[in-house]
Amino acid sequence: MKLLEQETHPAIVRTEQPQAAAPVVAAKGITAQYPLNKDLALDNVTFDLFPGELVALIGPNGAGKSTLFNILSGVNRRYAGSLTVNGTSLLSQQRSNFVAYMPQEGDIDWDYPVLVKDVVKLGLYGRIRRQGLQRLFSVSDYTESHTAAALTALKTVEMEELADRDIKALSGGQKKRVFLARALAQEARLLLLDEPLSGVDQRSEAVIMDVLTAMAAQGVTVLMASHDIAGARLYAHRVLLLNKRVIQMGPPEKVITESLISQAFGRSLHFF
Ligand SMILES: Nc1ncnc2c1ncn2[C@@H]1O[C@H](COP(=O)(O)OP(=O)(O)OP(=O)(O)O)[C@@H](O)[C@H]1O
Ligand SMILES: [Mg+2]
């Protein structure tokens, strides 16, 4: 848990909190339980996410953060409560590539050789599908403009030099950057990132946070789980403090308080 490293954290400036509009995500009473567990993994979790918000999801190990991401991304459909994405069903938004999801492991196990630039082009396929052209399209139809768009996205995350490498030959932090490049290429409007900063070095962290801050400034909604409470104070518009239930949601200065953090984590963290 990175609590006392505020002075070494890259200088991220929080952009102004976006004006409230129609919610991008409206989650009401989300309740989930794994079959053999007696406790609920999520207990009546209700929150909204708005366009252009960067929201940090904070809570202890086992708080239900990954469970929530699996529900929001459609991986886990076994839950009670209601979930609306962009005013409609999650499924229809996934079809139009509105949502990009980075699982906690971040390390998709590619079982065939695939180049970094081709992983990013998969994001472009989302755009092609949005235009309803997918039945006519095969991978060999990617044009130079598609390649150029993939390289531009890779440049944004400072990964263009590794464009021709096999994705398997990248480090965990580099793969996370490639994922972001794919989400950029995809033009996703909702990013669900399960611990995108875990195990990455400070340079990667700075690159990732710069890209996320810029995307949020362009109206993209970002929900990211993090164990970096000090960092969340700097970059998040709002914090969703979770321990199976919502402990509190609001601006960092209202949520990252001694009493609420110890309520969520079950003990004082010697942070304040
Ligand atoms: N596949 C599973 N089967 C059974 N129980 C599970 C499963 N996945 C998670 N759990 C349980 O559900 C609860 C919530 O787990 P979850 O992985 O969502 O927590 P988390 O907040 O993401 O934790 P971490 O910070 O360690 O990533 C935990 O008690 C966990 O043991
Ligand atoms: Mg998790």
PDB file of C-alpha atoms and ligand atoms in Angstrom:
ATOM      1  CA  MET A   1       0.000   0.000   0.000  1.00  0.00           C
ATOM      2  CA  LYS A   2       1.561   3.271  -1.081  1.00  0.00           C
ATOM      3  CA  LEU A   3       0.557   5.761   1.551  1.00  0.00           C
ATOM      4  CA  LEU A   4       3.494   7.934   2.310  1.00  0.00           C
ATOM      5  CA  GLU A   5       4.936   8.469  -1.137  1.00  0.00           C
ATOM      6  CA  GLN A   6       3.070  11.607  -2.012  1.00  0.00           C
ATOM      7  CA  GLU A   7       6.293  13.569  -2.512  1.00  0.00           C
ATOM      8  CA  THR A   8       7.579  11.054  -5.090  1.00  0.00           C
ATOM      9  CA  HIS A   9       4.330  10.839  -7.024  1.00  0.00           C
ATOM     10  CA  PRO A  10       4.390  12.312 -10.510  1.00  0.00           C
ATOM     11  CA  ALA A  11       2.961  15.809 -10.596  1.00  0.00           C
ATOM     12  CA  ILE A  12      -0.565  15.220 -11.821  1.00  0.00           C
ATOM     13  CA  VAL A  13      -2.893  18.136 -11.875  1.00  0.00           C
ATOM     14  CA  ARG A  14      -6.511  17.335 -11.366  1.00  0.00           C
ATOM     15  CA  THR A  15      -8.634  18.951 -14.027  1.00  0.00           C
ATOM     16  CA  GLU A  16     -11.797  20.654 -12.962  1.00  0.00           C
ATOM     17  CA  GLN A  17     -14.643  18.371 -11.919  1.00  0.00           C
ATOM     18  CA  PRO A  18     -16.925  17.978 -14.905  1.00  0.00           C
ATOM     19  CA  GLN A  19     -20.428  19.379 -14.757  1.00  0.00           C
ATOM     20  CA  ALA A  20     -23.039  16.773 -13.984  1.00  0.00           C
ATOM     21  CA  ALA A  21     -24.859  15.436 -17.035  1.00  0.00           C
ATOM     22  CA  ALA A  22     -26.786  12.233 -17.667  1.00  0.00           C
ATOM     23  CA  PRO A  23     -24.847   9.418 -15.994  1.00  0.00           C
ATOM     24  CA  VAL A  24     -22.647   7.162 -18.108  1.00  0.00           C
ATOM     25  CA  VAL A  25     -23.052   4.412 -15.522  1.00  0.00           C
ATOM     26  CA  ALA A  26     -26.047   4.137 -13.205  1.00  0.00           C
ATOM     27  CA  ALA A  27     -25.632   1.236 -10.771  1.00  0.00           C
ATOM     28  CA  LYS A  28     -28.471   0.641  -8.335  1.00  0.00           C
ATOM     29  CA  GLY A  29     -28.442  -1.856  -5.488  1.00  0.00           C
ATOM     30  CA  ILE A  30     -25.792  -4.093  -7.061  1.00  0.00           C
ATOM     31  CA  THR A  31     -25.545  -7.176  -4.858  1.00  0.00           C
ATOM     32  CA  ALA A  32     -23.393 -10.191  -5.639  1.00  0.00           C
ATOM     33  CA  GLN A  33     -22.383 -13.404  -3.925  1.00  0.00           C
ATOM     34  CA  TYR A  34     -20.084 -16.198  -5.089  1.00  0.00           C
ATOM     35  CA  PRO A  35     -21.794 -19.611  -4.896  1.00  0.00           C
ATOM     36  CA  LEU A  36     -19.756 -21.179  -2.077  1.00  0.00           C
ATOM     37  CA  ASN A  37     -19.193 -18.027   0.002  1.00  0.00           C
ATOM     38  CA  LYS A  38     -21.525 -17.228   2.859  1.00  0.00           C
ATOM     39  CA  ASP A  39     -20.777 -13.481   2.743  1.00  0.00           C
ATOM     40  CA  LEU A  40     -21.880 -11.112   0.028  1.00  0.00           C
ATOM     41  CA  ALA A  41     -19.081  -9.865  -2.245  1.00  0.00           C
ATOM     42  CA  LEU A  42     -21.090  -6.698  -2.962  1.00  0.00           C
ATOM     43  CA  ASP A  43     -23.922  -5.447  -0.798  1.00  0.00           C
ATOM     44  CA  ASN A  44     -26.431  -3.012  -2.275  1.00  0.00           C
ATOM     45  CA  VAL A  45     -23.878  -0.915  -4.151  1.00  0.00           C
ATOM     46  CA  THR A  46     -25.396   2.211  -5.692  1.00  0.00           C
ATOM     47  CA  PHE A  47     -23.502   4.932  -7.550  1.00  0.00           C
ATOM     48  CA  ASP A  48     -23.438   6.989 -10.737  1.00  0.00           C
ATOM     49  CA  LEU A  49     -20.494   7.877 -12.974  1.00  0.00           C
ATOM     50  CA  PHE A  50     -20.657  10.990 -15.134  1.00  0.00           C
ATOM     51  CA  PRO A  51     -18.974  11.934 -18.431  1.00  0.00           C
ATOM     52  CA  GLY A  52     -15.399  13.113 -18.039  1.00  0.00           C
ATOM     53  CA  GLU A  53     -15.018  11.902 -14.472  1.00  0.00           C
ATOM     54  CA  LEU A  54     -11.923  10.140 -13.238  1.00  0.00           C
ATOM     55  CA  VAL A  55     -13.074   8.120 -10.249  1.00  0.00           C
ATOM     56  CA  ALA A  56     -10.711   6.154  -8.001  1.00  0.00           C
ATOM     57  CA  LEU A  57     -12.149   2.941  -6.577  1.00  0.00           C
ATOM     58  CA  ILE A  58     -10.489   2.364  -3.234  1.00  0.00           C
ATOM     59  CA  GLY A  59     -10.958  -0.415  -0.737  1.00  0.00           C
ATOM     60  CA  PRO A  60      -9.029  -3.188   1.008  1.00  0.00           C
ATOM     61  CA  ASN A  61      -8.186  -6.595  -0.485  1.00  0.00           C
ATOM     62  CA  GLY A  62     -11.411  -8.538  -0.823  1.00  0.00           C
ATOM     63  CA  ALA A  63     -13.564  -5.374  -0.835  1.00  0.00           C
ATOM     64  CA  GLY A  64     -15.259  -6.431  -4.066  1.00  0.00           C
ATOM     65  CA  LYS A  65     -13.472  -4.082  -6.473  1.00  0.00           C
ATOM     66  CA  SER A  66     -12.670  -6.733  -9.085  1.00  0.00           C
ATOM     67  CA  THR A  67     -16.136  -8.237  -8.612  1.00  0.00           C
ATOM     68  CA  LEU A  68     -17.596  -4.821  -9.418  1.00  0.00           C
ATOM     69  CA  PHE A  69     -15.414  -4.474 -12.532  1.00  0.00           C
ATOM     70  CA  ASN A  70     -16.469  -7.928 -13.695  1.00  0.00           C
ATOM     71  CA  ILE A  71     -20.107  -6.879 -13.375  1.00  0.00           C
ATOM     72  CA  LEU A  72     -19.620  -3.478 -15.030  1.00  0.00           C
ATOM     73  CA  SER A  73     -17.766  -5.099 -17.936  1.00  0.00           C
ATOM     74  CA  GLY A  74     -20.330  -7.858 -18.439  1.00  0.00           C
ATOM     75  CA  VAL A  75     -17.953 -10.694 -17.465  1.00  0.00           C
ATOM     76  CA  ASN A  76     -20.082 -11.547 -14.411  1.00  0.00           C
ATOM     77  CA  ARG A  77     -23.819 -11.519 -14.970  1.00  0.00           C
ATOM     78  CA  ARG A  78     -24.752 -13.114 -11.642  1.00  0.00           C
ATOM     79  CA  TYR A  79     -25.865 -10.135  -9.616  1.00  0.00           C
ATOM     80  CA  ALA A  80     -29.010  -8.488  -8.301  1.00  0.00           C
ATOM     81  CA  GLY A  81     -29.787  -4.820  -8.841  1.00  0.00           C
ATOM     82  CA  SER A  82     -29.844  -2.739 -11.976  1.00  0.00           C
ATOM     83  CA  LEU A  83     -27.122  -1.439 -14.223  1.00  0.00           C
ATOM     84  CA  THR A  84     -27.530   1.112 -16.987  1.00  0.00           C
ATOM     85  CA  VAL A  85     -24.671   2.183 -19.247  1.00  0.00           C
ATOM     86  CA  ASN A  86     -25.103   5.287 -21.371  1.00  0.00           C
ATOM     87  CA  GLY A  87     -28.829   5.172 -20.633  1.00  0.00           C
ATOM     88  CA  THR A  88     -29.252   1.680 -22.033  1.00  0.00           C
ATOM     89  CA  SER A  89     -28.099  -1.895 -21.521  1.00  0.00           C
ATOM     90  CA  LEU A  90     -24.463  -2.777 -21.004  1.00  0.00           C
ATOM     91  CA  LEU A  91     -24.645  -5.330 -23.797  1.00  0.00           C
ATOM     92  CA  SER A  92     -25.637  -2.820 -26.442  1.00  0.00           C
ATOM     93  CA  GLN A  93     -22.877  -0.478 -25.325  1.00  0.00           C
ATOM     94  CA  GLN A  94     -20.328  -3.276 -25.525  1.00  0.00           C
ATOM     95  CA  ARG A  95     -21.406  -4.038 -29.062  1.00  0.00           C
ATOM     96  CA  SER A  96     -20.608  -0.476 -30.037  1.00  0.00           C
ATOM     97  CA  ASN A  97     -17.283  -0.613 -28.186  1.00  0.00           C
ATOM     98  CA  PHE A  98     -18.291   2.090 -25.752  1.00  0.00           C
ATOM     99  CA  VAL A  99     -16.570   0.222 -22.913  1.00  0.00           C
ATOM    100  CA  ALA A 100     -12.928  -0.826 -22.516  1.00  0.00           C
ATOM    101  CA  TYR A 101     -11.946  -3.060 -19.599  1.00  0.00           C
ATOM    102  CA  MET A 102      -8.483  -3.823 -18.258  1.00  0.00           C
ATOM    103  CA  PRO A 103      -8.604  -6.806 -15.889  1.00  0.00           C
ATOM    104  CA  GLN A 104      -6.502  -6.764 -12.731  1.00  0.00           C
ATOM    105  CA  GLU A 105      -3.954  -9.232 -14.069  1.00  0.00           C
ATOM    106  CA  GLY A 106      -3.653  -6.995 -17.129  1.00  0.00           C
ATOM    107  CA  ASP A 107      -1.735  -9.848 -18.604  1.00  0.00           C
ATOM    108  CA  ILE A 108      -4.001 -11.416 -21.150  1.00  0.00           C
ATOM    109  CA  ASP A 109      -2.506 -14.795 -21.962  1.00  0.00           C
ATOM    110  CA  TRP A 110      -2.029 -14.482 -25.717  1.00  0.00           C
ATOM    111  CA  ASP A 111      -1.665 -18.024 -26.923  1.00  0.00           C
ATOM    112  CA  TYR A 112      -0.586 -17.140 -30.427  1.00  0.00           C
ATOM    113  CA  PRO A 113       2.073 -14.716 -31.642  1.00  0.00           C
ATOM    114  CA  VAL A 114       0.662 -11.230 -32.101  1.00  0.00           C
ATOM    115  CA  LEU A 115       2.500  -7.975 -32.630  1.00  0.00           C
ATOM    116  CA  VAL A 116       1.961  -4.993 -30.379  1.00  0.00           C
ATOM    117  CA  LYS A 117       0.663  -2.881 -33.282  1.00  0.00           C
ATOM    118  CA  ASP A 118      -1.859  -5.609 -34.170  1.00  0.00           C
ATOM    119  CA  VAL A 119      -3.185  -5.645 -30.593  1.00  0.00           C
ATOM    120  CA  VAL A 120      -3.854  -1.918 -30.961  1.00  0.00           C
ATOM    121  CA  LYS A 121      -5.519  -2.496 -34.331  1.00  0.00           C
ATOM    122  CA  LEU A 122      -8.028  -4.728 -32.554  1.00  0.00           C
ATOM    123  CA  GLY A 123      -9.282  -1.480 -31.032  1.00  0.00           C
ATOM    124  CA  LEU A 124      -9.759  -0.069 -34.527  1.00  0.00           C
ATOM    125  CA  TYR A 125     -11.851  -3.083 -35.386  1.00  0.00           C
ATOM    126  CA  GLY A 126     -14.331  -1.716 -32.845  1.00  0.00           C
ATOM    127  CA  ARG A 127     -14.699   1.448 -34.934  1.00  0.00           C
ATOM    128  CA  ILE A 128     -15.140  -0.604 -38.081  1.00  0.00           C
ATOM    129  CA  ARG A 129     -17.791  -2.684 -36.344  1.00  0.00           C
ATOM    130  CA  ARG A 130     -19.540   0.491 -35.191  1.00  0.00           C
ATOM    131  CA  GLN A 131     -19.829   1.459 -38.826  1.00  0.00           C
ATOM    132  CA  GLY A 132     -21.535  -1.870 -39.500  1.00  0.00           C
ATOM    133  CA  LEU A 133     -18.834  -3.060 -41.879  1.00  0.00           C
ATOM    134  CA  GLN A 134     -17.548  -6.045 -39.963  1.00  0.00           C
ATOM    135  CA  ARG A 135     -19.063  -8.705 -42.189  1.00  0.00           C
ATOM    136  CA  LEU A 136     -17.112  -7.323 -45.115  1.00  0.00           C
ATOM    137  CA  PHE A 137     -13.900  -6.921 -43.213  1.00  0.00           C
ATOM    138  CA  SER A 138     -11.000  -9.303 -42.722  1.00  0.00           C
ATOM    139  CA  VAL A 139      -7.718  -8.655 -40.951  1.00  0.00           C
ATOM    140  CA  SER A 140      -5.895  -8.419 -44.291  1.00  0.00           C
ATOM    141  CA  ASP A 141      -8.089  -5.414 -45.113  1.00  0.00           C
ATOM    142  CA  TYR A 142      -6.378  -3.190 -42.576  1.00  0.00           C
ATOM    143  CA  THR A 143      -5.063  -0.245 -44.552  1.00  0.00           C
ATOM    144  CA  GLU A 144      -2.091   2.036 -44.074  1.00  0.00           C
ATOM    145  CA  SER A 145      -4.369   4.526 -42.366  1.00  0.00           C
ATOM    146  CA  HIS A 146      -5.319   1.870 -39.805  1.00  0.00           C
ATOM    147  CA  THR A 147      -1.648   1.154 -39.175  1.00  0.00           C
ATOM    148  CA  ALA A 148      -0.961   4.889 -38.883  1.00  0.00           C
ATOM    149  CA  ALA A 149      -3.807   5.268 -36.362  1.00  0.00           C
ATOM    150  CA  ALA A 150      -2.443   2.361 -34.311  1.00  0.00           C
ATOM    151  CA  LEU A 151       1.036   3.892 -34.339  1.00  0.00           C
ATOM    152  CA  THR A 152      -0.355   7.270 -33.254  1.00  0.00           C
ATOM    153  CA  ALA A 153      -2.071   5.606 -30.299  1.00  0.00           C
ATOM    154  CA  LEU A 154       1.164   3.767 -29.435  1.00  0.00           C
ATOM    155  CA  LYS A 155       3.062   7.053 -29.627  1.00  0.00           C
ATOM    156  CA  THR A 156       0.672   8.611 -27.119  1.00  0.00           C
ATOM    157  CA  VAL A 157       1.665   5.964 -24.571  1.00  0.00           C
ATOM    158  CA  GLU A 158       5.346   6.166 -25.641  1.00  0.00           C
ATOM    159  CA  MET A 159       5.380   2.627 -27.002  1.00  0.00           C
ATOM    160  CA  GLU A 160       5.846   3.218 -30.723  1.00  0.00           C
ATOM    161  CA  GLU A 161       9.373   1.795 -30.696  1.00  0.00           C
ATOM    162  CA  LEU A 162       8.012  -1.576 -29.594  1.00  0.00           C
ATOM    163  CA  ALA A 163       5.222  -1.679 -32.194  1.00  0.00           C
ATOM    164  CA  ASP A 164       6.750  -4.642 -34.026  1.00  0.00           C
ATOM    165  CA  ARG A 165       7.456  -6.769 -30.938  1.00  0.00           C
ATOM    166  CA  ASP A 166       5.462  -9.790 -29.946  1.00  0.00           C
ATOM    167  CA  ILE A 167       3.078  -8.747 -27.167  1.00  0.00           C
ATOM    168  CA  LYS A 168       4.379 -11.660 -25.069  1.00  0.00           C
ATOM    169  CA  ALA A 169       7.822 -10.058 -25.057  1.00  0.00           C
ATOM    170  CA  LEU A 170       6.632  -6.992 -23.103  1.00  0.00           C
ATOM    171  CA  SER A 171       6.780  -6.344 -19.388  1.00  0.00           C
ATOM    172  CA  GLY A 172       3.592  -6.032 -17.328  1.00  0.00           C
ATOM    173  CA  GLY A 173       3.810  -2.223 -17.267  1.00  0.00           C
ATOM    174  CA  GLN A 174       4.415  -2.064 -21.025  1.00  0.00           C
ATOM    175  CA  LYS A 175       1.383  -4.302 -21.659  1.00  0.00           C
ATOM    176  CA  LYS A 176      -0.734  -1.934 -19.594  1.00  0.00           C
ATOM    177  CA  ARG A 177       0.382   0.938 -21.813  1.00  0.00           C
ATOM    178  CA  VAL A 178      -0.487  -1.099 -24.927  1.00  0.00           C
ATOM    179  CA  PHE A 179      -3.926  -1.732 -23.467  1.00  0.00           C
ATOM    180  CA  LEU A 180      -4.394   2.020 -23.126  1.00  0.00           C
ATOM    181  CA  ALA A 181      -3.277   2.527 -26.726  1.00  0.00           C
ATOM    182  CA  ARG A 182      -5.917   0.007 -27.797  1.00  0.00           C
ATOM    183  CA  ALA A 183      -8.578   1.832 -25.745  1.00  0.00           C
ATOM    184  CA  LEU A 184      -7.501   5.104 -27.408  1.00  0.00           C
ATOM    185  CA  ALA A 185      -7.761   3.508 -30.857  1.00  0.00           C
ATOM    186  CA  GLN A 186     -11.135   2.058 -29.896  1.00  0.00           C
ATOM    187  CA  GLU A 187     -12.371   5.532 -28.906  1.00  0.00           C
ATOM    188  CA  ALA A 188     -13.951   3.942 -25.837  1.00  0.00           C
ATOM    189  CA  ARG A 189     -15.978   6.391 -23.748  1.00  0.00           C
ATOM    190  CA  LEU A 190     -15.919   4.358 -20.542  1.00  0.00           C
ATOM    191  CA  LEU A 191     -12.661   2.922 -19.224  1.00  0.00           C
ATOM    192  CA  LEU A 192     -12.794   0.308 -16.485  1.00  0.00           C
ATOM    193  CA  LEU A 193      -9.295  -0.214 -15.156  1.00  0.00           C
ATOM    194  CA  ASP A 194      -8.648  -2.736 -12.399  1.00  0.00           C
ATOM    195  CA  GLU A 195      -5.420  -1.599 -10.739  1.00  0.00           C
ATOM    196  CA  PRO A 196      -3.718  -0.125 -13.825  1.00  0.00           C
ATOM    197  CA  LEU A 197      -0.875   1.199 -11.665  1.00  0.00           C
ATOM    198  CA  SER A 198      -0.027  -1.976  -9.788  1.00  0.00           C
ATOM    199  CA  GLY A 199       3.480  -3.185 -10.508  1.00  0.00           C
ATOM    200  CA  VAL A 200       4.337  -0.358 -12.905  1.00  0.00           C
ATOM    201  CA  ASP A 201       7.368   1.886 -12.525  1.00  0.00           C
ATOM    202  CA  GLN A 202       7.102   5.629 -11.969  1.00  0.00           C
ATOM    203  CA  ARG A 203       7.657   6.453 -15.642  1.00  0.00           C
ATOM    204  CA  SER A 204       4.835   4.106 -16.731  1.00  0.00           C
ATOM    205  CA  GLU A 205       2.656   5.458 -13.937  1.00  0.00           C
ATOM    206  CA  ALA A 206       3.247   9.020 -15.150  1.00  0.00           C
ATOM    207  CA  VAL A 207       2.487   8.059 -18.770  1.00  0.00           C
ATOM    208  CA  ILE A 208      -0.667   6.153 -17.791  1.00  0.00           C
ATOM    209  CA  MET A 209      -1.962   8.951 -15.545  1.00  0.00           C
ATOM    210  CA  ASP A 210      -1.206  11.627 -18.166  1.00  0.00           C
ATOM    211  CA  VAL A 211      -3.199   9.668 -20.763  1.00  0.00           C
ATOM    212  CA  LEU A 212      -6.094   9.013 -18.368  1.00  0.00           C
ATOM    213  CA  THR A 213      -6.230  12.651 -17.272  1.00  0.00           C
ATOM    214  CA  ALA A 214      -6.227  13.778 -20.922  1.00  0.00           C
ATOM    215  CA  MET A 215      -8.932  11.250 -21.830  1.00  0.00           C
ATOM    216  CA  ALA A 216     -11.106  12.399 -18.921  1.00  0.00           C
ATOM    217  CA  ALA A 217     -10.627  16.015 -20.037  1.00  0.00           C
ATOM    218  CA  GLN A 218     -12.063  14.921 -23.395  1.00  0.00           C
ATOM    219  CA  GLY A 219     -15.170  13.529 -21.735  1.00  0.00           C
ATOM    220  CA  VAL A 220     -14.139   9.891 -21.278  1.00  0.00           C
ATOM    221  CA  THR A 221     -15.327   8.378 -17.993  1.00  0.00           C
ATOM    222  CA  VAL A 222     -12.608   6.523 -16.098  1.00  0.00           C
ATOM    223  CA  LEU A 223     -13.148   4.195 -13.154  1.00  0.00           C
ATOM    224  CA  MET A 224      -9.875   2.854 -11.803  1.00  0.00           C
ATOM    225  CA  ALA A 225      -9.141   0.688  -8.793  1.00  0.00           C
ATOM    226  CA  SER A 226      -6.051   1.726  -6.924  1.00  0.00           C
ATOM    227  CA  HIS A 227      -4.228   1.044  -3.693  1.00  0.00           C
ATOM    228  CA  ASP A 228      -2.464   4.383  -4.010  1.00  0.00           C
ATOM    229  CA  ILE A 229      -4.568   6.536  -1.713  1.00  0.00           C
ATOM    230  CA  ALA A 230      -2.128   9.464  -1.812  1.00  0.00           C
ATOM    231  CA  GLY A 231      -2.197   9.416  -5.618  1.00  0.00           C
ATOM    232  CA  ALA A 232      -5.999   9.317  -5.715  1.00  0.00           C
ATOM    233  CA  ARG A 233      -6.035  12.559  -3.740  1.00  0.00           C
ATOM    234  CA  LEU A 234      -4.162  14.208  -6.588  1.00  0.00           C
ATOM    235  CA  TYR A 235      -5.804  12.862  -9.715  1.00  0.00           C
ATOM    236  CA  ALA A 236      -9.332  11.704  -8.880  1.00  0.00           C
ATOM    237  CA  HIS A 237     -12.381  13.916  -9.294  1.00  0.00           C
ATOM    238  CA  ARG A 238     -14.200  11.585  -6.933  1.00  0.00           C
ATOM    239  CA  VAL A 239     -13.371   8.575  -4.815  1.00  0.00           C
ATOM    240  CA  LEU A 240     -15.634   5.562  -4.412  1.00  0.00           C
ATOM    241  CA  LEU A 241     -14.677   4.003  -1.086  1.00  0.00           C
ATOM    242  CA  LEU A 242     -15.851   0.422  -1.042  1.00  0.00           C
ATOM    243  CA  ASN A 243     -15.824  -2.453   1.364  1.00  0.00           C
ATOM    244  CA  LYS A 244     -18.556  -4.712   0.025  1.00  0.00           C
ATOM    245  CA  ARG A 245     -20.877  -1.736   0.453  1.00  0.00           C
ATOM    246  CA  VAL A 246     -20.281   1.872  -0.480  1.00  0.00           C
ATOM    247  CA  ILE A 247     -18.632   3.466   2.535  1.00  0.00           C
ATOM    248  CA  GLN A 248     -18.676   6.880   0.862  1.00  0.00           C
ATOM    249  CA  MET A 249     -18.429   8.473  -2.560  1.00  0.00           C
ATOM    250  CA  GLY A 250     -17.408  12.053  -3.191  1.00  0.00           C
ATOM    251  CA  PRO A 251     -14.476  14.407  -3.749  1.00  0.00           C
ATOM    252  CA  PRO A 252     -11.154  13.060  -2.383  1.00  0.00           C
ATOM    253  CA  GLU A 253     -10.979  15.640   0.396  1.00  0.00           C
ATOM    254  CA  LYS A 254     -14.366  14.507   1.728  1.00  0.00           C
ATOM    255  CA  VAL A 255     -13.753  10.755   1.373  1.00  0.00           C
ATOM    256  CA  ILE A 256     -10.063  10.310   2.190  1.00  0.00           C
ATOM    257  CA  THR A 257     -10.494  11.131   5.855  1.00  0.00           C
ATOM    258  CA  GLU A 258      -9.165   9.243   8.833  1.00  0.00           C
ATOM    259  CA  SER A 259     -12.547   8.035  10.017  1.00  0.00           C
ATOM    260  CA  LEU A 260     -13.828   6.892   6.604  1.00  0.00           C
ATOM    261  CA  ILE A 261     -10.550   5.197   5.630  1.00  0.00           C
ATOM    262  CA  SER A 262     -10.407   3.320   8.924  1.00  0.00           C
ATOM    263  CA  GLN A 263     -14.073   2.389   8.510  1.00  0.00           C
ATOM    264  CA  ALA A 264     -13.271   0.893   5.095  1.00  0.00           C
ATOM    265  CA  PHE A 265      -9.951  -0.723   5.998  1.00  0.00           C
ATOM    266  CA  GLY A 266     -10.939  -1.774   9.506  1.00  0.00           C
ATOM    267  CA  ARG A 267      -7.981  -0.002  11.118  1.00  0.00           C
ATOM    268  CA  SER A 268      -6.149   3.281  11.153  1.00  0.00           C
ATOM    269  CA  LEU A 269      -3.534   3.456   8.396  1.00  0.00           C
ATOM    270  CA  HIS A 270      -1.241   6.042  10.074  1.00  0.00           C
ATOM    271  CA  PHE A 271      -1.854   8.212   7.054  1.00  0.00           C
ATOM    272  CA  PHE A 272      -3.251  11.389   8.538  1.00  0.00           C
TER     273      PHE A 272
HETATM  274  N1  LIG B   1     -14.121 -16.506  -8.313  1.00  0.00           N
HETATM  275  C1  LIG B   1     -14.409 -16.377  -7.020  1.00  0.00           C
HETATM  276  N2  LIG B   1     -15.022 -17.374  -6.338  1.00  0.00           N
HETATM  277  C2  LIG B   1     -15.326 -17.244  -5.038  1.00  0.00           C
HETATM  278  N3  LIG B   1     -15.073 -16.128  -4.325  1.00  0.00           N
HETATM  279  C3  LIG B   1     -14.474 -15.117  -4.936  1.00  0.00           C
HETATM  280  C4  LIG B   1     -14.105 -15.171  -6.317  1.00  0.00           C
HETATM  281  N4  LIG B   1     -13.522 -14.010  -6.680  1.00  0.00           N
HETATM  282  C5  LIG B   1     -13.505 -13.250  -5.556  1.00  0.00           C
HETATM  283  N5  LIG B   1     -14.083 -13.909  -4.506  1.00  0.00           N
HETATM  284  C6  LIG B   1     -14.289 -13.379  -3.145  1.00  0.00           C
HETATM  285  O1  LIG B   1     -15.100 -12.225  -3.250  1.00  0.00           O
HETATM  286  C7  LIG B   1     -14.619 -11.196  -2.388  1.00  0.00           C
HETATM  287  C8  LIG B   1     -14.285  -9.961  -3.210  1.00  0.00           C
HETATM  288  O2  LIG B   1     -13.162 -10.256  -4.026  1.00  0.00           O
HETATM  289  P1  LIG B   1     -12.591  -9.242  -5.108  1.00  0.00           P
HETATM  290  O3  LIG B   1     -11.595  -9.981  -5.920  1.00  0.00           O
HETATM  291  O4  LIG B   1     -13.727  -8.615  -5.809  1.00  0.00           O
HETATM  292  O5  LIG B   1     -11.876  -8.155  -4.155  1.00  0.00           O
HETATM  293  P2  LIG B   1     -10.909  -6.942  -4.530  1.00  0.00           P
HETATM  294  O6  LIG B   1     -11.445  -5.731  -3.846  1.00  0.00           O
HETATM  295  O7  LIG B   1     -10.727  -6.874  -5.994  1.00  0.00           O
HETATM  296  O8  LIG B   1      -9.534  -7.342  -3.812  1.00  0.00           O
HETATM  297  P3  LIG B   1      -7.994  -7.053  -4.246  1.00  0.00           P
HETATM  298  O9  LIG B   1      -7.658  -5.680  -3.705  1.00  0.00           O
HETATM  299  O10 LIG B   1      -7.237  -8.117  -3.507  1.00  0.00           O
HETATM  300  O11 LIG B   1      -7.866  -7.161  -5.718  1.00  0.00           O
HETATM  301  C9  LIG B   1     -13.436 -11.783  -1.628  1.00  0.00           C
HETATM  302  O12 LIG B   1     -13.897 -12.247  -0.390  1.00  0.00           O
HETATM  303  C10 LIG B   1     -12.995 -12.923  -2.518  1.00  0.00           C
HETATM  304  O13 LIG B   1     -12.414 -13.941  -1.732  1.00  0.00           O
HETATM  305 MG    MG B   2      -9.124  -7.010  -7.221  1.00  0.00          MG
END
